[in-house]
mmCIF file of C-alpha atoms in Angstrom:
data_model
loop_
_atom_site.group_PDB
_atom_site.id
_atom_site.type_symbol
_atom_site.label_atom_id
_atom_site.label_comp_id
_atom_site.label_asym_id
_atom_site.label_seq_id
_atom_site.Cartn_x
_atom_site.Cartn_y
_atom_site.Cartn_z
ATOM 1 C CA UNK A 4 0.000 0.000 0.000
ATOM 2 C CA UNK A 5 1.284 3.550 -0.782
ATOM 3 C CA UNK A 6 0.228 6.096 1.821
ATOM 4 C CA UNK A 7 -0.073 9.820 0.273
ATOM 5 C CA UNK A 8 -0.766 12.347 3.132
ATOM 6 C CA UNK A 9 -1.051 15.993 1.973
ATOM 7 C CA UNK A 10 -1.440 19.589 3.407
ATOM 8 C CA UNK A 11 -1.895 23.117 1.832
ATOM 9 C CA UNK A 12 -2.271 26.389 3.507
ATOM 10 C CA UNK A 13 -4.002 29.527 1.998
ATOM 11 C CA UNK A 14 -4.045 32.819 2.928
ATOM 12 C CA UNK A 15 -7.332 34.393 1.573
ATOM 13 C CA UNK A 16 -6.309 38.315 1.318
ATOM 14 C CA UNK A 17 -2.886 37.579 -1.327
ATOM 15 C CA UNK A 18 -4.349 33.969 -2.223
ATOM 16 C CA UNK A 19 -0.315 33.131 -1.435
ATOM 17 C CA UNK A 20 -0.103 29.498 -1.150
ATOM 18 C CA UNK A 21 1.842 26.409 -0.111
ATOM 19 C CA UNK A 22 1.719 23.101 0.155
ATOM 20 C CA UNK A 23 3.501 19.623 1.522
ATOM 21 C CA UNK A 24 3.047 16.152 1.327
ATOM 22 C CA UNK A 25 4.833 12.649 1.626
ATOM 23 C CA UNK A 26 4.287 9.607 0.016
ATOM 24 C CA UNK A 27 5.046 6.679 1.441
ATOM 25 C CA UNK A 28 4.986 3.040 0.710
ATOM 26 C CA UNK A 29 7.140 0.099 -0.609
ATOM 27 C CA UNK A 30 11.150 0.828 0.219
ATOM 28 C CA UNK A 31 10.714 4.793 -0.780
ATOM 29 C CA UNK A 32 9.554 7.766 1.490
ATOM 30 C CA UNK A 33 9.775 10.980 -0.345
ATOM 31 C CA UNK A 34 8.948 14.171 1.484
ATOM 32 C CA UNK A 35 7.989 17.373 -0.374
ATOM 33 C CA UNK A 36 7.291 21.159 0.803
ATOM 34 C CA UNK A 37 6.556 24.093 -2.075
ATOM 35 C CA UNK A 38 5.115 27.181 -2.869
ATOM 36 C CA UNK A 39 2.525 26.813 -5.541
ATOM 37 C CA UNK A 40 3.248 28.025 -9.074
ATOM 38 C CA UNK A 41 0.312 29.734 -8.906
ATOM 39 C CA UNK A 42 -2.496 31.643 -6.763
ATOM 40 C CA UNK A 43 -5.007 29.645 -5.742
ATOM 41 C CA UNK A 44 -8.516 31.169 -5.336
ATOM 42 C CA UNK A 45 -10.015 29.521 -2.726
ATOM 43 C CA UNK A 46 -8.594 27.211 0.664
ATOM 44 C CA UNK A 47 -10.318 24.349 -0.596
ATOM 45 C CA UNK A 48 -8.737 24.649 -4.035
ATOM 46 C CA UNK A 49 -5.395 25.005 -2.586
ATOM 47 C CA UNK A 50 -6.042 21.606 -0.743
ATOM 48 C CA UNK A 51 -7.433 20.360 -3.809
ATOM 49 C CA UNK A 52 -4.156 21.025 -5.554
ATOM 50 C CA UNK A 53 -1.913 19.829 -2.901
ATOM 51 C CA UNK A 54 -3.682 16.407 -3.432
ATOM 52 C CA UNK A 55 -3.314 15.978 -7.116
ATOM 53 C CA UNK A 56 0.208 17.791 -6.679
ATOM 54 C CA UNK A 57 1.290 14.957 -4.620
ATOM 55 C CA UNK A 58 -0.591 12.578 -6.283
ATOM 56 C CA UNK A 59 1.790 13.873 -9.389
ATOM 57 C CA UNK A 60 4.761 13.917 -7.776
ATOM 58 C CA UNK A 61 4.311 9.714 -7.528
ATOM 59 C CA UNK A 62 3.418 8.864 -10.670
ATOM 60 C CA UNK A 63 6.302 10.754 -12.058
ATOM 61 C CA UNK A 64 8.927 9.484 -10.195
ATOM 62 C CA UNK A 65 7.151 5.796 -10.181
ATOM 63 C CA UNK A 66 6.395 6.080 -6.444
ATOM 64 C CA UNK A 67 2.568 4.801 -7.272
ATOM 65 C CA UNK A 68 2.845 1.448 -9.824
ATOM 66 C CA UNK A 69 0.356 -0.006 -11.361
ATOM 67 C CA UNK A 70 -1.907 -1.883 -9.922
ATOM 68 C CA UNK A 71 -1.295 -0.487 -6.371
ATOM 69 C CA UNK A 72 -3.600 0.460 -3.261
ATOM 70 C CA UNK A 73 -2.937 4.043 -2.822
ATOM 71 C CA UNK A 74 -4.427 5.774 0.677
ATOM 72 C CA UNK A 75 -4.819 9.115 0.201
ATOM 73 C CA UNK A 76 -5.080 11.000 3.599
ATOM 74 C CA UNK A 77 -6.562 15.308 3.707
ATOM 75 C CA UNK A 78 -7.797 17.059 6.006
ATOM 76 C CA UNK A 79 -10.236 18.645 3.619
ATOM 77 C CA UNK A 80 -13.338 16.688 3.596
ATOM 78 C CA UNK A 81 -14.612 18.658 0.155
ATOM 79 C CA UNK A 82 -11.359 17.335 -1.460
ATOM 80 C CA UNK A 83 -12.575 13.886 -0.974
ATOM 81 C CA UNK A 84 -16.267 14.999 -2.297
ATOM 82 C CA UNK A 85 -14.540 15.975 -5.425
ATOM 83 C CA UNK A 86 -12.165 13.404 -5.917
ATOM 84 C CA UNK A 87 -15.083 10.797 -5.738
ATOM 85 C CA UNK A 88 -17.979 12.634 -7.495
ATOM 86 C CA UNK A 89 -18.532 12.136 -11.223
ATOM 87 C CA UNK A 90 -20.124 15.905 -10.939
ATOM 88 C CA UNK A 91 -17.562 18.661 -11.063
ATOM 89 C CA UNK A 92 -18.828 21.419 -8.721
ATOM 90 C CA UNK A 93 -16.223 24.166 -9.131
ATOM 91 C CA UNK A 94 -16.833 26.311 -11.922
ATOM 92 C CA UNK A 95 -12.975 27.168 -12.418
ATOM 93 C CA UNK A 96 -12.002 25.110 -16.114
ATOM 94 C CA UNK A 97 -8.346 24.586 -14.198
ATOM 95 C CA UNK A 98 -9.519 22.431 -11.423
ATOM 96 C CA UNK A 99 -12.346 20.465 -13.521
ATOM 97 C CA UNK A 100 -9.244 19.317 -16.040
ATOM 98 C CA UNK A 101 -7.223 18.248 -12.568
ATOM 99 C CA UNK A 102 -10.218 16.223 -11.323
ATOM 100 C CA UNK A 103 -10.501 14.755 -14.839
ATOM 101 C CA UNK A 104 -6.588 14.402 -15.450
ATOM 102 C CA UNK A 105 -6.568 12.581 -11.517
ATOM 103 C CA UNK A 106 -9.354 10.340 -12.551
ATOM 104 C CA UNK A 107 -8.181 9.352 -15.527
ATOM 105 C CA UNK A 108 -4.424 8.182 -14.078
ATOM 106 C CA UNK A 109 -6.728 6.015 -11.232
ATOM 107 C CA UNK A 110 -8.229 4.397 -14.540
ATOM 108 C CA UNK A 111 -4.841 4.127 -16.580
ATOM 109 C CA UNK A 112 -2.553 2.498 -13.578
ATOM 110 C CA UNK A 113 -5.833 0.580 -12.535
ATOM 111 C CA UNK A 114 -4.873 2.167 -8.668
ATOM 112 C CA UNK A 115 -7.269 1.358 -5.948
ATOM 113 C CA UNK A 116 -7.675 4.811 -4.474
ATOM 114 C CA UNK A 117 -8.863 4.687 -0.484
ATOM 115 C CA UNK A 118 -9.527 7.846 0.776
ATOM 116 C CA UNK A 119 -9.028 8.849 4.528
ATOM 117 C CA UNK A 120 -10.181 12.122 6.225
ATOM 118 C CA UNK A 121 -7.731 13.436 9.366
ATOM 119 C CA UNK A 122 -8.373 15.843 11.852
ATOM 120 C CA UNK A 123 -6.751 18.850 10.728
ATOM 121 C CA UNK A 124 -4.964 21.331 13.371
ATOM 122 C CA UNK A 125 -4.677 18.407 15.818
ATOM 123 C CA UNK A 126 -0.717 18.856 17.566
ATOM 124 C CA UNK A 127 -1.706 15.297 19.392
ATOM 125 C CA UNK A 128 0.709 13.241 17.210
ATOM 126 C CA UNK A 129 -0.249 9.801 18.858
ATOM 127 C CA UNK A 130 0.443 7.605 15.388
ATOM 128 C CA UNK A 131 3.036 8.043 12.882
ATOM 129 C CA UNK A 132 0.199 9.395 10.446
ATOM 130 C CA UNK A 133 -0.358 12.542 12.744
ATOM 131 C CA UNK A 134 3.107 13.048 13.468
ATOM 132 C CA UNK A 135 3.463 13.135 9.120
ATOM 133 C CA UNK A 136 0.406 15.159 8.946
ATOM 134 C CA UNK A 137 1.435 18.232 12.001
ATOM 135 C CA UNK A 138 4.571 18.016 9.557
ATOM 136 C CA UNK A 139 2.951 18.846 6.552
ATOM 137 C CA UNK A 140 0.961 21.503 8.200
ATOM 138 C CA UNK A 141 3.924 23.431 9.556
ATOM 139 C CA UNK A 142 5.514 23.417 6.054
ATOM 140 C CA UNK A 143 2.813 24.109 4.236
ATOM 141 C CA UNK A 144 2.236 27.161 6.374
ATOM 142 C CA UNK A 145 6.101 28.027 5.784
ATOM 143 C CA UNK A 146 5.868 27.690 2.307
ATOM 144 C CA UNK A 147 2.729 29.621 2.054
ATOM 145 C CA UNK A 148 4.191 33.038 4.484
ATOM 146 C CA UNK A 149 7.340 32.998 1.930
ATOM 147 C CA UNK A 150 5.182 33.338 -1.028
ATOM 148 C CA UNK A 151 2.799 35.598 0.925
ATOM 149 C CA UNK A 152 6.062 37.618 1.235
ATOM 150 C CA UNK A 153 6.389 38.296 -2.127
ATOM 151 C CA UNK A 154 3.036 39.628 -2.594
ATOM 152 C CA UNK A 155 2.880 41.825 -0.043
ATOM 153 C CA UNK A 156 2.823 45.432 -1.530
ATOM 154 C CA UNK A 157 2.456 44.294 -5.094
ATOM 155 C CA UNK A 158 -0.617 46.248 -6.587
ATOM 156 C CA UNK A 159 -3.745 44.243 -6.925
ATOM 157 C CA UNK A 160 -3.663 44.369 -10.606
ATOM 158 C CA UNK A 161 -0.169 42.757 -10.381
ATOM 159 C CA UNK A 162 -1.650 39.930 -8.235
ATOM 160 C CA UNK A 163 -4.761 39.473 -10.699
ATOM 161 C CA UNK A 164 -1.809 38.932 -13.512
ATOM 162 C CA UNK A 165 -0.869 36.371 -11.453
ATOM 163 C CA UNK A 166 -3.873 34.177 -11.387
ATOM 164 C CA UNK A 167 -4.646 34.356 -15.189
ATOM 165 C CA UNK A 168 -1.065 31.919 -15.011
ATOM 166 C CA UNK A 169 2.004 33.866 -14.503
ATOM 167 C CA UNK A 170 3.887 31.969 -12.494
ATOM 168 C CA UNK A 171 6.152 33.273 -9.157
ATOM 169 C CA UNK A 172 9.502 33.472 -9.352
#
């Protein structure tokens, strides 16, 4: 079984970013913590994206095989809703061509996908799951201040050139 646990963090006045996850599973454990390329508009997009991110990450580095059981562990219980539905609620084209690119690899590498919904926030790290997850968190949060950073005293028409898919440098 591969175990994919991811985080993102979102600050709604820039729409700065970051995200984290590990992958786990077999012989490998990769661990990864970015800014993302570009501004997210909502939280529950930027958890969305840390999901299929991660999810990304294995498949291109052949850290999810075919034919495996992948767990894939949020703390963003509308992530799952998406992920699972064959409706696509959100109206933005970018993340309806995720959920259908994500669906799609499931199909190709025939992966049995189990989702799991943590408690998010929670500094109780009793199992080795929460201890991954309060890790993911913190960098996440890092990784989202650094690009928030950047934006900070930008003008607003800057940052809304941004989102139309200019990426941060």
């Amino acid at each position: 079984m591969i175990t994919l646990i991811a985080d993102a963090s979102f600050c709604s006045e820039t729409r700065a970013g970051g995200y984290a996850f590990q992958i786990h599973g077999h012989a490998e454990c990769k661990f990864v913590a970015k800014s993302f390329p570009k501004l997210c508009k909502t939280s529950t997009e930027a958890e969305l994206f840390a999901v299929i991110h991660a999810f990304n990450y294995g498949i291109r580095n052949n850290l999810i095989k075919l034919n495996n059981v992948l767990k894939i562990r949020t703390d963003c219980d509308q992530v799952i809703r998406y992920l699972t539905s064959s409706k696509y609620l959100e109206s933005s084209s970018i993340v309806n061509d995720a959920i259908r690119n994500f669906n799609q690899t499931i199909a190709k590498y025939k992966l049995e996908v189990q989702f799991q919904h943590i408690v998010g926030h929670s500094r109780l790290c009793l199992t080795y799951e929460a201890h991954v997850h309060v890790k993911c968190d913190r960098a996440s949060r890092r990784c989202m201040r650094q690009q928030r950073k950047t934006l900070i005293g930008r003008p607003a028409q800057a940052i809304d050139t941004l989102t139309k898919g200019e990426e941060i440098s």
